[in-house]
CSV table of C-alpha atoms in Angstrom, one decimal:
chain,number,residue,atom,x,y,z
A,4,LYS,CA,91.7,100.4,109.3
A,5,ASN,CA,95.4,99.6,108.4
A,6,GLN,CA,96.3,100.0,104.8
A,7,VAL,CA,98.5,96.8,105.4
A,8,GLU,CA,96.8,93.9,107.1
A,9,GLN,CA,98.8,90.9,108.0
A,10,SER,CA,97.6,87.3,109.0
A,11,PRO,CA,98.0,85.5,111.2
A,12,GLN,CA,98.5,87.8,114.1
A,13,SER,CA,100.7,84.9,115.6
A,14,LEU,CA,101.7,81.7,114.5
A,15,ILE,CA,103.5,78.5,116.3
A,16,ILE,CA,104.8,75.7,114.1
A,17,LEU,CA,107.2,72.6,114.8
A,18,GLU,CA,110.8,72.9,113.7
A,19,GLY,CA,111.2,71.8,110.1
A,20,LYS,CA,107.8,72.6,109.2
A,21,ASN,CA,106.8,75.1,106.3
A,22,CYS,CA,104.5,78.2,107.2
A,23,THR,CA,103.0,81.1,105.0
A,24,LEU,CA,102.2,84.4,106.2
A,25,GLN,CA,99.9,87.0,104.3
A,26,CYS,CA,99.9,90.5,103.5
A,27,ASN,CA,97.0,92.3,102.0
A,28,TYR,CA,97.4,95.9,101.1
A,29,THR,CA,95.0,98.8,99.9
A,30,VAL,CA,98.1,101.5,99.5
A,31,SER,CA,97.8,103.0,96.3
A,32,PRO,CA,99.9,103.9,94.1
A,33,PHE,CA,102.1,101.0,94.6
A,34,SER,CA,105.9,101.3,94.7
A,35,ASN,CA,107.6,98.4,96.4
A,36,LEU,CA,106.7,95.7,99.0
A,37,ARG,CA,109.1,94.6,101.5
A,38,TRP,CA,109.1,91.8,104.0
A,39,TYR,CA,111.4,92.4,107.0
A,40,LYS,CA,112.3,90.0,109.9
A,41,GLN,CA,112.3,91.5,113.4
A,42,ASP,CA,114.2,89.7,116.2
A,43,THR,CA,113.0,90.8,119.8
A,44,GLY,CA,115.0,94.0,120.6
A,45,ARG,CA,116.7,94.5,117.3
A,46,GLY,CA,115.8,96.6,114.3
A,47,PRO,CA,114.0,94.7,111.3
A,48,VAL,CA,116.3,93.2,108.8
A,49,SER,CA,115.2,93.0,104.9
A,50,LEU,CA,114.3,89.7,103.6
A,51,THR,CA,112.6,90.6,100.0
A,52,ILE,CA,111.7,93.6,98.1
A,53,MET,CA,109.4,93.5,94.9
A,54,THR,CA,108.0,95.9,92.7
A,55,PHE,CA,104.6,95.5,91.0
A,56,SER,CA,106.2,93.8,87.9
A,57,GLU,CA,107.6,91.0,90.1
A,58,ASN,CA,105.7,87.8,91.4
A,59,THR,CA,108.1,86.1,93.1
A,60,LYS,CA,111.4,86.7,95.0
A,61,SER,CA,113.3,84.1,97.0
A,62,ASN,CA,116.2,84.5,99.8
A,63,GLY,CA,117.3,81.2,100.9
A,64,ARG,CA,114.5,79.5,102.7
A,65,TYR,CA,112.3,82.7,102.4
A,66,THR,CA,110.0,82.9,99.1
A,67,ALA,CA,107.7,86.0,98.9
A,68,THR,CA,105.0,86.4,96.3
A,69,LEU,CA,103.1,89.0,94.9
A,70,ASP,CA,99.7,89.7,93.1
A,71,ALA,CA,99.5,93.3,92.3
A,72,ASP,CA,96.0,92.6,91.2
A,73,THR,CA,94.6,91.5,94.1
A,74,LYS,CA,96.9,93.3,96.3
A,75,GLN,CA,98.2,90.5,98.2
A,76,SER,CA,101.5,89.0,99.1
A,77,SER,CA,102.9,86.1,100.9
A,78,LEU,CA,105.9,85.2,102.5
A,79,HIS,CA,106.4,81.2,102.4
A,80,ILE,CA,109.3,79.9,104.8
A,81,THR,CA,110.5,76.5,104.3
A,82,ALA,CA,111.9,74.0,106.6
A,83,SER,CA,111.8,76.3,109.6
A,84,GLN,CA,114.4,76.6,112.1
A,85,LEU,CA,114.4,77.8,115.6
A,86,SER,CA,116.2,81.0,114.4
A,87,ASP,CA,113.1,81.9,112.5
A,88,SER,CA,111.2,82.7,115.7
A,89,ALA,CA,110.6,86.5,115.0
A,90,SER,CA,108.3,89.3,113.7
A,91,TYR,CA,107.7,89.3,110.3
A,92,ILE,CA,106.5,92.8,108.9
A,93,CYS,CA,105.0,93.7,105.5
A,94,VAL,CA,106.0,97.1,104.5
A,95,VAL,CA,104.4,98.8,101.4
A,96,THR,CA,105.7,102.0,99.8
A,97,LYS,CA,103.8,104.7,97.8
A,98,GLY,CA,104.9,105.3,94.4
A,99,THR,CA,104.8,108.9,94.4
A,100,ASN,CA,106.8,109.3,97.8
A,101,ALA,CA,109.3,106.7,97.8
A,102,GLY,CA,110.1,107.5,101.3
A,103,LYS,CA,106.7,107.2,102.8
A,104,SER,CA,106.1,103.6,103.8
A,105,THR,CA,103.1,102.0,105.6
A,106,PHE,CA,103.8,99.1,107.9
A,107,GLY,CA,101.8,96.1,108.7
A,108,ASP,CA,101.5,95.0,112.5
A,109,GLY,CA,103.5,92.0,111.9
A,110,THR,CA,103.1,88.3,112.3
A,111,THR,CA,104.8,86.8,115.1
A,112,LEU,CA,106.3,83.4,114.4
A,113,THR,CA,107.6,81.0,117.2
A,114,VAL,CA,109.1,77.8,115.9
A,115,LYS,CA,109.1,75.1,118.6
A,116,PRO,CA,111.7,72.0,118.9
B,196,GLY,CA,126.8,96.9,101.8
B,197,ALA,CA,124.1,99.2,103.1
B,198,VAL,CA,124.7,99.0,106.8
B,199,VAL,CA,122.9,101.4,109.3
B,200,SER,CA,124.3,101.7,112.8
B,201,GLN,CA,122.5,103.2,115.8
B,202,HIS,CA,124.0,104.4,119.1
B,203,PRO,CA,123.7,103.7,121.7
B,204,SER,CA,122.1,100.3,121.7
B,205,TRP,CA,120.4,100.9,125.1
B,206,VAL,CA,120.4,104.1,127.5
B,207,ILE,CA,119.1,104.3,131.1
B,208,CYS,CA,118.7,108.1,132.0
B,209,LYS,CA,116.7,110.0,134.9
B,210,SER,CA,113.7,111.9,134.4
B,211,GLY,CA,114.3,115.3,133.0
B,212,THR,CA,117.4,115.0,131.3
B,213,SER,CA,118.0,114.7,127.6
B,214,VAL,CA,119.1,111.8,125.4
B,215,LYS,CA,120.8,111.9,122.1
B,216,ILE,CA,120.6,109.0,119.7
B,217,GLU,CA,122.5,108.7,116.3
B,218,CYS,CA,121.9,107.0,113.4
B,219,ARG,CA,124.7,106.6,110.8
B,220,SER,CA,124.8,104.9,107.4
B,221,LEU,CA,128.1,103.6,107.2
B,222,ASP,CA,128.7,102.8,103.5
B,223,PHE,CA,126.0,105.0,101.8
B,224,GLN,CA,124.9,108.4,101.7
B,225,ALA,CA,121.5,108.9,102.9
B,226,THR,CA,119.4,112.3,102.2
B,227,THR,CA,116.4,110.9,104.0
B,228,MET,CA,116.3,109.3,107.3
B,229,PHE,CA,113.3,108.2,109.4
B,230,TRP,CA,112.9,107.9,113.2
B,231,TYR,CA,110.5,105.3,114.7
B,232,ARG,CA,109.3,104.0,118.1
B,233,GLN,CA,108.1,100.9,118.9
B,234,PHE,CA,106.2,99.6,121.9
B,235,PRO,CA,106.2,96.2,123.0
B,236,LYS,CA,104.4,93.8,120.6
B,237,GLN,CA,103.3,96.6,118.6
B,238,SER,CA,104.6,97.6,114.9
B,239,LEU,CA,106.9,100.5,114.4
B,240,MET,CA,105.1,104.0,114.7
B,241,LEU,CA,106.9,106.9,112.3
B,242,MET,CA,107.9,109.9,114.4
B,243,ALA,CA,109.3,111.8,111.8
B,244,THR,CA,111.5,112.1,108.5
B,245,SER,CA,114.8,113.6,108.5
B,246,ASN,CA,116.0,115.3,105.5
B,247,GLU,CA,119.7,116.4,105.2
B,248,GLY,CA,120.2,120.2,105.4
B,249,SER,CA,116.5,120.7,106.1
B,250,LYS,CA,114.2,120.7,108.8
B,251,ALA,CA,112.5,117.4,109.8
B,252,THR,CA,109.0,116.6,109.0
B,253,TYR,CA,107.0,115.2,112.1
B,254,GLU,CA,103.9,113.0,111.9
B,255,GLN,CA,100.7,114.2,113.7
B,256,GLY,CA,100.9,113.9,117.5
B,257,VAL,CA,104.8,114.0,117.8
B,258,GLU,CA,106.2,117.1,119.4
B,259,LYS,CA,108.8,118.7,117.5
B,260,ASP,CA,110.2,120.6,120.6
B,261,LYS,CA,110.3,117.3,122.5
B,262,PHE,CA,111.8,115.2,119.8
B,263,LEU,CA,114.8,117.3,118.1
B,264,ILE,CA,116.1,115.9,115.0
B,265,ASN,CA,119.2,117.1,113.0
B,266,HIS,CA,120.4,115.8,110.0
B,267,ALA,CA,123.6,117.8,109.4
B,268,SER,CA,125.3,115.3,107.0
B,269,LEU,CA,124.6,112.7,104.5
B,270,THR,CA,125.4,109.9,106.8
B,271,LEU,CA,124.3,111.1,110.3
B,272,SER,CA,120.8,112.1,111.8
B,273,THR,CA,120.5,112.6,115.2
B,274,LEU,CA,117.4,112.3,117.6
B,275,THR,CA,117.5,114.0,121.1
B,276,VAL,CA,114.6,113.3,123.4
B,277,THR,CA,114.6,116.4,125.5
B,278,SER,CA,113.3,116.6,129.4
B,279,ALA,CA,112.7,112.9,129.1
B,280,HIS,CA,109.8,111.1,131.1
B,281,PRO,CA,109.1,107.6,132.2
B,282,GLU,CA,106.3,107.7,129.3
B,283,ASP,CA,109.2,108.2,126.7
B,284,SER,CA,110.7,104.9,127.5
B,285,SER,CA,110.6,102.8,124.3
B,286,PHE,CA,112.4,101.2,121.4
B,287,TYR,CA,113.7,103.8,119.0
B,288,ILE,CA,114.5,103.0,115.5
B,289,CYS,CA,116.2,104.7,112.6
B,290,SER,CA,116.2,103.6,109.0
B,291,ALA,CA,117.9,105.2,106.1
B,292,LEU,CA,116.9,105.2,102.4
B,293,HIS,CA,119.3,103.9,99.9
B,294,TYR,CA,118.2,104.1,96.1
B,295,ARG,CA,120.0,101.1,94.3
B,296,GLY,CA,118.9,99.1,91.4
B,297,GLY,CA,115.8,101.3,90.5
B,298,ASN,CA,114.4,100.3,94.1
B,299,THR,CA,114.2,102.4,97.1
B,300,GLU,CA,115.2,100.4,99.9
B,301,ALA,CA,115.2,101.3,103.6
B,302,PHE,CA,117.6,99.9,105.9
B,303,PHE,CA,117.3,99.8,109.5
B,304,GLY,CA,119.5,100.4,112.6
B,305,GLN,CA,119.4,98.0,115.5
B,306,GLY,CA,117.3,100.0,117.6
B,307,THR,CA,118.1,102.1,120.9
B,308,ARG,CA,116.2,100.9,124.0
B,309,LEU,CA,115.5,103.9,126.0
B,310,THR,CA,114.3,103.6,129.8
B,311,VAL,CA,113.8,107.0,131.7
B,312,VAL,CA,113.7,106.3,135.5
């Protein structure tokens, strides 16, 4: 079982609508949690990074939340645009080894006009 | 800042030949870089951890003699796929660790699409 589980696996929404992606993790000890956006055929691009003491972090229309007690994070996208169509990956880094990260399988978001 | 550049973006090679992929941190020094491969519609799979000035650490199941990693400087790591076969065709991505603001953040290259024919 993956230590970082994302849901839903895929999502289709209409342009202009909001959506929320989920990430549950069991990685311990926890150092930070990051959300990445990966366009098809491109490398992942960082959206947000949060440590255990942070509850929310925004980056434009992207807002990430973190509940370190329940080990859950969400990524909320407001007023979606066609360019938001991509795979969104949740990555959790262990505290004892800053370089070793666990990747979720990603959520594929499709925004339709 | 914090840009990681991969080269080439795509490459087609004949079966049996070797291919070298470069990963450079352009505006920061990275003692640690990572190499991943990604199959279609799947997440990134860590292949190895590249440490500047020392041997790479390979994940279980990754052949170190087939995927040669060299991290000779603080801004460059290379992955050489030796004696490539069609099953090595994949999307290869590197990342470099950048320590800033008390956080460890990984910045990814744009990826290299390898096709072995």
